[in-house]
Amino acid sequence: MKEGQNPRASARGASQFGTSRPSAHDYSHLTVRQAADDHHRVVRTFRRLYPGAWISTGGSKGGMASVYHRRFHPHDVDGTVAYAAPNNVDDRDDSAYLRFLETVGTAADREALGTAQRRLLLHRAELVARYEAATTAAGDTFRIVGSADKAFETAVLRAPFIFWQNGGSAADLAAVPGPDATPDQLYAWLDDTAGLALYADTIARVYIPYWYQLATEMGYLDVPTAHLAGLLRHPGAVEPRSFVPRDIPVRFDPDAMPDIDRWVRRSGTRLLFVNGTRDPSTAESFPPGRHDSRVLWVPGANHHTSIADLPTADRTEATAMLTRWAART
């Protein structure tokens, strides 16, 4: 699942690319540089028709892609606004994500989520059987992930991350199953929070390119598991490789993201990053340099932010930046 997308919306929109997808996929060409070059060709073509100021933008992975495009083609547009864009500089170090998930909200909030996870895993046999039966009845399978059991465990592990990413309101916290919740209530909450259909083949197949990019260049995160000791069966369940079929070769390039990060810090110009303070995705955020660039934070917001959500002073500053950039041409 693309980070930041609502699980149910992702399930509904899984076939959005239709017949535009080629029948054969050579994933060796799927790199951030190749995508940036594609964006460059698109911009170069359309700027002939629209010669005014251009501001690129995107949210989540789209925000990341807008920054990658600027790294390799810095003069294509007059400015960039990236919303909730993660910056995984060193894939070997997930401490920022772990620290965020271990401190976000209140201790009671985190305890409630951890308790729900434990109870889900304690009812594993019953809930996995239900999950597998529902998936089979829908004509789906688990060939990519490997099994219903692994898919279930993955959803449980990712649930707190996705909970804070897409929700985290008082109403969301009140809906977290308590210690007396029934298996039905636990299952319904997990499905609503982490989107169980996402881990079965029909939808998982759509997101292979995304997970491939995470596995080869962009990196991914880790999640806290100490509170689930003795209940886990699938080491590395949340790693991107779990979502990439084994017949697709994967080799990680440790230099790709540090290169982007250095450019943003040292040479990036006219970059605006807008993040929510309760968004685990931006536990590692882009650190803009001094060249007319800023990172602004929406207090208490999750992955779904906008300039309109910023505090008044920051919103005024962001609007002034965009106005200044748009006046360049």
mmCIF file of N, CA, C and O in Angstrom, residues 169-236:
data_model
loop_
_atom_site.group_PDB
_atom_site.id
_atom_site.type_symbol
_atom_site.label_atom_id
_atom_site.label_comp_id
_atom_site.label_asym_id
_atom_site.label_seq_id
_atom_site.Cartn_x
_atom_site.Cartn_y
_atom_site.Cartn_z
ATOM 1 N N SER A 169 -7.333 10.741 15.579
ATOM 2 C CA SER A 169 -8.231 11.673 16.261
ATOM 3 C C SER A 169 -8.773 11.035 17.537
ATOM 4 O O SER A 169 -8.609 9.830 17.781
ATOM 5 N N ALA A 170 -9.472 11.840 18.338
ATOM 6 C CA ALA A 170 -10.085 11.321 19.560
ATOM 7 C C ALA A 170 -11.085 10.220 19.232
ATOM 8 O O ALA A 170 -11.174 9.212 19.944
ATOM 9 N N ALA A 171 -11.836 10.403 18.147
ATOM 10 C CA ALA A 171 -12.804 9.376 17.743
ATOM 11 C C ALA A 171 -12.087 8.096 17.314
ATOM 12 O O ALA A 171 -12.551 6.989 17.622
ATOM 13 N N ASP A 172 -10.983 8.234 16.603
ATOM 14 C CA ASP A 172 -10.219 7.061 16.182
ATOM 15 C C ASP A 172 -9.670 6.311 17.399
ATOM 16 O O ASP A 172 -9.697 5.079 17.459
ATOM 17 N N LEU A 173 -9.168 7.062 18.360
ATOM 18 C CA LEU A 173 -8.621 6.432 19.563
ATOM 19 C C LEU A 173 -9.707 5.731 20.361
ATOM 20 O O LEU A 173 -9.485 4.650 20.919
ATOM 21 N N ALA A 174 -10.895 6.324 20.398
ATOM 22 C CA ALA A 174 -12.000 5.705 21.126
ATOM 23 C C ALA A 174 -12.448 4.405 20.475
ATOM 24 O O ALA A 174 -13.027 3.534 21.139
ATOM 25 N N ALA A 175 -12.187 4.274 19.170
ATOM 26 C CA ALA A 175 -12.625 3.078 18.431
ATOM 27 C C ALA A 175 -11.633 1.928 18.511
ATOM 28 O O ALA A 175 -11.935 0.821 18.037
ATOM 29 N N VAL A 176 -10.456 2.150 19.086
ATOM 30 C CA VAL A 176 -9.477 1.065 19.223
ATOM 31 C C VAL A 176 -10.062 0.000 20.155
ATOM 32 O O VAL A 176 -10.522 0.311 21.255
ATOM 33 N N PRO A 177 -10.081 -1.270 19.734
ATOM 34 C CA PRO A 177 -10.691 -2.326 20.561
ATOM 35 C C PRO A 177 -10.039 -2.431 21.932
ATOM 36 O O PRO A 177 -8.807 -2.440 22.045
ATOM 37 N N GLY A 178 -10.850 -2.499 22.953
ATOM 38 C CA GLY A 178 -10.344 -2.617 24.304
ATOM 39 C C GLY A 178 -10.069 -4.058 24.680
ATOM 40 O O GLY A 178 -10.249 -4.984 23.888
ATOM 41 N N PRO A 179 -9.652 -4.290 25.932
ATOM 42 C CA PRO A 179 -9.303 -5.644 26.381
ATOM 43 C C PRO A 179 -10.458 -6.625 26.334
ATOM 44 O O PRO A 179 -10.233 -7.837 26.305
ATOM 45 N N ASP A 180 -11.697 -6.111 26.333
ATOM 46 C CA ASP A 180 -12.870 -6.991 26.316
ATOM 47 C C ASP A 180 -13.486 -7.140 24.927
ATOM 48 O O ASP A 180 -14.564 -7.716 24.785
ATOM 49 N N ALA A 181 -12.810 -6.610 23.899
ATOM 50 C CA ALA A 181 -13.356 -6.677 22.542
ATOM 51 C C ALA A 181 -13.456 -8.119 22.066
ATOM 52 O O ALA A 181 -12.611 -8.963 22.382
ATOM 53 N N THR A 182 -14.476 -8.405 21.287
ATOM 54 C CA THR A 182 -14.661 -9.741 20.734
ATOM 55 C C THR A 182 -13.759 -9.935 19.528
ATOM 56 O O THR A 182 -13.271 -8.958 18.936
ATOM 57 N N PRO A 183 -13.517 -11.179 19.115
ATOM 58 C CA PRO A 183 -12.743 -11.400 17.888
ATOM 59 C C PRO A 183 -13.338 -10.688 16.683
ATOM 60 O O PRO A 183 -12.591 -10.177 15.838
ATOM 61 N N ASP A 184 -14.665 -10.639 16.600
ATOM 62 C CA ASP A 184 -15.307 -9.920 15.490
ATOM 63 C C ASP A 184 -14.932 -8.442 15.503
ATOM 64 O O ASP A 184 -14.643 -7.853 14.450
ATOM 65 N N GLN A 185 -14.932 -7.840 16.677
ATOM 66 C CA GLN A 185 -14.587 -6.429 16.786
ATOM 67 C C GLN A 185 -13.106 -6.195 16.453
ATOM 68 O O GLN A 185 -12.753 -5.217 15.792
ATOM 69 N N LEU A 186 -12.253 -7.090 16.902
ATOM 70 C CA LEU A 186 -10.832 -6.987 16.584
ATOM 71 C C LEU A 186 -10.597 -7.078 15.079
ATOM 72 O O LEU A 186 -9.842 -6.290 14.500
ATOM 73 N N TYR A 187 -11.240 -8.044 14.454
ATOM 74 C CA TYR A 187 -11.068 -8.259 13.017
ATOM 75 C C TYR A 187 -11.553 -7.034 12.237
ATOM 76 O O TYR A 187 -10.880 -6.572 11.307
ATOM 77 N N ALA A 188 -12.723 -6.521 12.614
ATOM 78 C CA ALA A 188 -13.279 -5.368 11.909
ATOM 79 C C ALA A 188 -12.369 -4.151 12.045
ATOM 80 O O ALA A 188 -12.162 -3.397 11.084
ATOM 81 N N TRP A 189 -11.799 -3.953 13.231
ATOM 82 C CA TRP A 189 -10.910 -2.808 13.431
ATOM 83 C C TRP A 189 -9.637 -2.958 12.601
ATOM 84 O O TRP A 189 -9.187 -1.995 11.969
ATOM 85 N N LEU A 190 -9.062 -4.147 12.580
ATOM 86 C CA LEU A 190 -7.850 -4.368 11.794
ATOM 87 C C LEU A 190 -8.116 -4.142 10.314
ATOM 88 O O LEU A 190 -7.322 -3.495 9.619
ATOM 89 N N ASP A 191 -9.229 -4.637 9.833
ATOM 90 C CA ASP A 191 -9.571 -4.461 8.422
ATOM 91 C C ASP A 191 -9.768 -2.982 8.095
ATOM 92 O O ASP A 191 -9.285 -2.479 7.079
ATOM 93 N N ASP A 192 -10.449 -2.277 8.979
ATOM 94 C CA ASP A 192 -10.710 -0.858 8.741
ATOM 95 C C ASP A 192 -9.427 -0.036 8.826
ATOM 96 O O ASP A 192 -9.256 0.941 8.098
ATOM 97 N N THR A 193 -8.517 -0.439 9.697
ATOM 98 C CA THR A 193 -7.288 0.332 9.911
ATOM 99 C C THR A 193 -6.211 -0.005 8.894
ATOM 100 O O THR A 193 -5.606 0.893 8.292
ATOM 101 N N ALA A 194 -5.957 -1.292 8.704
ATOM 102 C CA ALA A 194 -4.824 -1.716 7.873
ATOM 103 C C ALA A 194 -5.222 -2.275 6.521
ATOM 104 O O ALA A 194 -4.345 -2.574 5.705
ATOM 105 N N GLY A 195 -6.529 -2.429 6.244
ATOM 106 C CA GLY A 195 -6.981 -2.870 4.928
ATOM 107 C C GLY A 195 -6.527 -4.262 4.551
ATOM 108 O O GLY A 195 -5.580 -4.422 3.788
ATOM 109 N N LEU A 196 -7.202 -5.282 5.057
ATOM 110 C CA LEU A 196 -6.748 -6.662 4.841
ATOM 111 C C LEU A 196 -6.677 -7.052 3.368
ATOM 112 O O LEU A 196 -5.828 -7.854 2.977
ATOM 113 N N ALA A 197 -7.537 -6.498 2.550
ATOM 114 C CA ALA A 197 -7.525 -6.848 1.123
ATOM 115 C C ALA A 197 -6.236 -6.422 0.435
ATOM 116 O O ALA A 197 -5.863 -6.965 -0.611
ATOM 117 N N LEU A 198 -5.515 -5.473 1.028
ATOM 118 C CA LEU A 198 -4.293 -4.974 0.406
ATOM 119 C C LEU A 198 -3.198 -6.019 0.295
ATOM 120 O O LEU A 198 -2.308 -5.912 -0.547
ATOM 121 N N TYR A 199 -3.253 -7.047 1.141
ATOM 122 C CA TYR A 199 -2.167 -8.018 1.201
ATOM 123 C C TYR A 199 -2.447 -9.272 0.375
ATOM 124 O O TYR A 199 -1.584 -10.140 0.273
ATOM 125 N N ALA A 200 -3.632 -9.357 -0.212
ATOM 126 C CA ALA A 200 -3.947 -10.441 -1.128
ATOM 127 C C ALA A 200 -3.520 -10.033 -2.540
ATOM 128 O O ALA A 200 -3.314 -8.852 -2.834
ATOM 129 N N ASP A 201 -3.399 -10.999 -3.429
ATOM 130 C CA ASP A 201 -2.712 -10.782 -4.704
ATOM 131 C C ASP A 201 -3.330 -9.726 -5.607
ATOM 132 O O ASP A 201 -2.599 -8.986 -6.276
ATOM 133 N N THR A 202 -4.656 -9.638 -5.660
ATOM 134 C CA THR A 202 -5.280 -8.720 -6.605
ATOM 135 C C THR A 202 -4.798 -7.298 -6.411
ATOM 136 O O THR A 202 -4.478 -6.590 -7.374
ATOM 137 N N ILE A 203 -4.724 -6.852 -5.170
ATOM 138 C CA ILE A 203 -4.270 -5.492 -4.901
ATOM 139 C C ILE A 203 -2.755 -5.451 -4.718
ATOM 140 O O ILE A 203 -2.083 -4.520 -5.199
ATOM 141 N N ALA A 204 -2.196 -6.445 -4.055
ATOM 142 C CA ALA A 204 -0.742 -6.460 -3.857
ATOM 143 C C ALA A 204 -0.002 -6.396 -5.189
ATOM 144 O O ALA A 204 1.060 -5.779 -5.296
ATOM 145 N N ARG A 205 -0.560 -7.017 -6.206
ATOM 146 C CA ARG A 205 0.082 -7.018 -7.526
ATOM 147 C C ARG A 205 0.200 -5.603 -8.086
ATOM 148 O O ARG A 205 1.191 -5.259 -8.751
ATOM 149 N N VAL A 206 -0.792 -4.763 -7.821
ATOM 150 C CA VAL A 206 -0.772 -3.390 -8.329
ATOM 151 C C VAL A 206 0.364 -2.582 -7.720
ATOM 152 O O VAL A 206 0.948 -1.700 -8.360
ATOM 153 N N TYR A 207 0.724 -2.894 -6.480
ATOM 154 C CA TYR A 207 1.720 -2.113 -5.771
ATOM 155 C C TYR A 207 3.130 -2.704 -5.835
ATOM 156 O O TYR A 207 4.040 -2.213 -5.156
ATOM 157 N N ILE A 208 3.327 -3.709 -6.686
ATOM 158 C CA ILE A 208 4.677 -4.263 -6.839
ATOM 159 C C ILE A 208 5.680 -3.182 -7.228
ATOM 160 O O ILE A 208 6.780 -3.128 -6.650
ATOM 161 N N PRO A 209 5.375 -2.281 -8.177
ATOM 162 C CA PRO A 209 6.371 -1.253 -8.525
ATOM 163 C C PRO A 209 6.758 -0.375 -7.329
ATOM 164 O O PRO A 209 7.926 -0.010 -7.178
ATOM 165 N N TYR A 210 5.793 -0.048 -6.494
ATOM 166 C CA TYR A 210 6.071 0.773 -5.316
ATOM 167 C C TYR A 210 7.003 0.044 -4.356
ATOM 168 O O TYR A 210 8.027 0.583 -3.921
ATOM 169 N N TRP A 211 6.656 -1.204 -4.040
ATOM 170 C CA TRP A 211 7.491 -1.970 -3.110
ATOM 171 C C TRP A 211 8.859 -2.255 -3.716
ATOM 172 O O TRP A 211 9.868 -2.294 -2.996
ATOM 173 N N TYR A 212 8.916 -2.433 -5.030
ATOM 174 C CA TYR A 212 10.205 -2.648 -5.697
ATOM 175 C C TYR A 212 11.111 -1.423 -5.496
ATOM 176 O O TYR A 212 12.302 -1.558 -5.192
ATOM 177 N N GLN A 213 10.547 -0.227 -5.666
ATOM 178 C CA GLN A 213 11.348 0.976 -5.474
ATOM 179 C C GLN A 213 11.818 1.114 -4.028
ATOM 180 O O GLN A 213 12.937 1.551 -3.767
ATOM 181 N N LEU A 214 10.956 0.746 -3.088
ATOM 182 C CA LEU A 214 11.375 0.765 -1.689
ATOM 183 C C LEU A 214 12.518 -0.227 -1.451
ATOM 184 O O LEU A 214 13.465 0.065 -0.716
ATOM 185 N N ALA A 215 12.415 -1.381 -2.083
ATOM 186 C CA ALA A 215 13.395 -2.445 -1.866
ATOM 187 C C ALA A 215 14.725 -2.177 -2.556
ATOM 188 O O ALA A 215 15.753 -2.732 -2.155
ATOM 189 N N THR A 216 14.736 -1.335 -3.582
ATOM 190 C CA THR A 216 15.959 -1.137 -4.354
ATOM 191 C C THR A 216 16.623 0.220 -4.147
ATOM 192 O O THR A 216 17.834 0.343 -4.332
ATOM 193 N N GLU A 217 15.835 1.247 -3.778
ATOM 194 C CA GLU A 217 16.438 2.574 -3.623
ATOM 195 C C GLU A 217 15.899 3.375 -2.438
ATOM 196 O O GLU A 217 16.671 3.976 -1.694
ATOM 197 N N MET A 218 14.596 3.429 -2.274
ATOM 198 C CA MET A 218 14.004 4.384 -1.338
ATOM 199 C C MET A 218 14.046 3.928 0.111
ATOM 200 O O MET A 218 13.966 4.741 1.026
ATOM 201 N N GLY A 219 14.145 2.637 0.333
ATOM 202 C CA GLY A 219 14.194 2.145 1.694
ATOM 203 C C GLY A 219 12.834 2.177 2.377
ATOM 204 O O GLY A 219 11.865 2.749 1.876
ATOM 205 N N TYR A 220 12.776 1.543 3.544
ATOM 206 C CA TYR A 220 11.519 1.477 4.278
ATOM 207 C C TYR A 220 11.832 1.587 5.766
ATOM 208 O O TYR A 220 12.964 1.839 6.170
ATOM 209 N N LEU A 221 10.846 1.394 6.576
ATOM 210 C CA LEU A 221 10.957 1.601 8.016
ATOM 211 C C LEU A 221 10.803 0.289 8.766
ATOM 212 O O LEU A 221 10.512 -0.752 8.183
ATOM 213 N N ASP A 222 10.988 0.375 10.059
ATOM 214 C CA ASP A 222 10.731 -0.755 10.944
ATOM 215 C C ASP A 222 9.689 -0.319 11.964
ATOM 216 O O ASP A 222 9.408 0.880 12.111
ATOM 217 N N VAL A 223 9.102 -1.273 12.661
ATOM 218 C CA VAL A 223 8.071 -0.977 13.642
ATOM 219 C C VAL A 223 8.425 -1.645 14.968
ATOM 220 O O VAL A 223 9.124 -2.659 14.992
ATOM 221 N N PRO A 224 7.959 -1.106 16.094
ATOM 222 C CA PRO A 224 8.234 -1.723 17.395
ATOM 223 C C PRO A 224 7.605 -3.111 17.502
ATOM 224 O O PRO A 224 6.459 -3.315 17.076
ATOM 225 N N THR A 225 8.346 -4.055 18.067
ATOM 226 C CA THR A 225 7.825 -5.424 18.206
ATOM 227 C C THR A 225 8.070 -6.024 19.590
ATOM 228 O O THR A 225 7.611 -7.142 19.859
ATOM 229 N N ALA A 226 8.762 -5.320 20.469
ATOM 230 C CA ALA A 226 9.100 -5.905 21.771
ATOM 231 C C ALA A 226 7.860 -6.333 22.541
ATOM 232 O O ALA A 226 7.867 -7.352 23.247
ATOM 233 N N HIS A 227 6.777 -5.567 22.409
ATOM 234 C CA HIS A 227 5.549 -5.890 23.137
ATOM 235 C C HIS A 227 4.814 -7.094 22.551
ATOM 236 O O HIS A 227 3.818 -7.542 23.100
ATOM 237 N N LEU A 228 5.317 -7.608 21.430
ATOM 238 C CA LEU A 228 4.692 -8.771 20.775
ATOM 239 C C LEU A 228 5.593 -10.006 20.868
ATOM 240 O O LEU A 228 5.414 -10.953 20.103
ATOM 241 N N ALA A 229 6.509 -9.991 21.810
ATOM 242 C CA ALA A 229 7.444 -11.105 21.957
ATOM 243 C C ALA A 229 6.711 -12.424 22.142
ATOM 244 O O ALA A 229 5.744 -12.525 22.906
ATOM 245 N N GLY A 230 7.159 -13.432 21.382
ATOM 246 C CA GLY A 230 6.557 -14.760 21.469
ATOM 247 C C GLY A 230 5.326 -14.951 20.611
ATOM 248 O O GLY A 230 4.790 -16.066 20.535
ATOM 249 N N LEU A 231 4.877 -13.897 19.930
ATOM 250 C CA LEU A 231 3.640 -13.989 19.138
ATOM 251 C C LEU A 231 3.891 -13.865 17.638
ATOM 252 O O LEU A 231 2.956 -14.012 16.846
ATOM 253 N N LEU A 232 5.120 -13.600 17.238
ATOM 254 C CA LEU A 232 5.421 -13.374 15.823
ATOM 255 C C LEU A 232 6.055 -14.614 15.199
ATOM 256 O O LEU A 232 6.847 -15.309 15.836
ATOM 257 N N ARG A 233 5.711 -14.871 13.939
ATOM 258 C CA ARG A 233 6.173 -16.072 13.241
ATOM 259 C C ARG A 233 6.958 -15.774 11.975
ATOM 260 O O ARG A 233 7.572 -16.679 11.401
ATOM 261 N N HIS A 234 6.906 -14.542 11.481
ATOM 262 C CA HIS A 234 7.450 -14.257 10.151
ATOM 263 C C HIS A 234 8.463 -13.108 10.227
ATOM 264 O O HIS A 234 8.100 -11.940 10.045
ATOM 265 N N PRO A 235 9.727 -13.409 10.469
ATOM 266 C CA PRO A 235 10.759 -12.359 10.518
ATOM 267 C C PRO A 235 10.796 -11.570 9.206
ATOM 268 O O PRO A 235 10.718 -12.148 8.119
ATOM 269 N N GLY A 236 10.907 -10.264 9.334
ATOM 270 C CA GLY A 236 10.981 -9.425 8.135
ATOM 271 C C GLY A 236 9.671 -9.275 7.398
ATOM 272 O O GLY A 236 9.656 -8.898 6.222
#
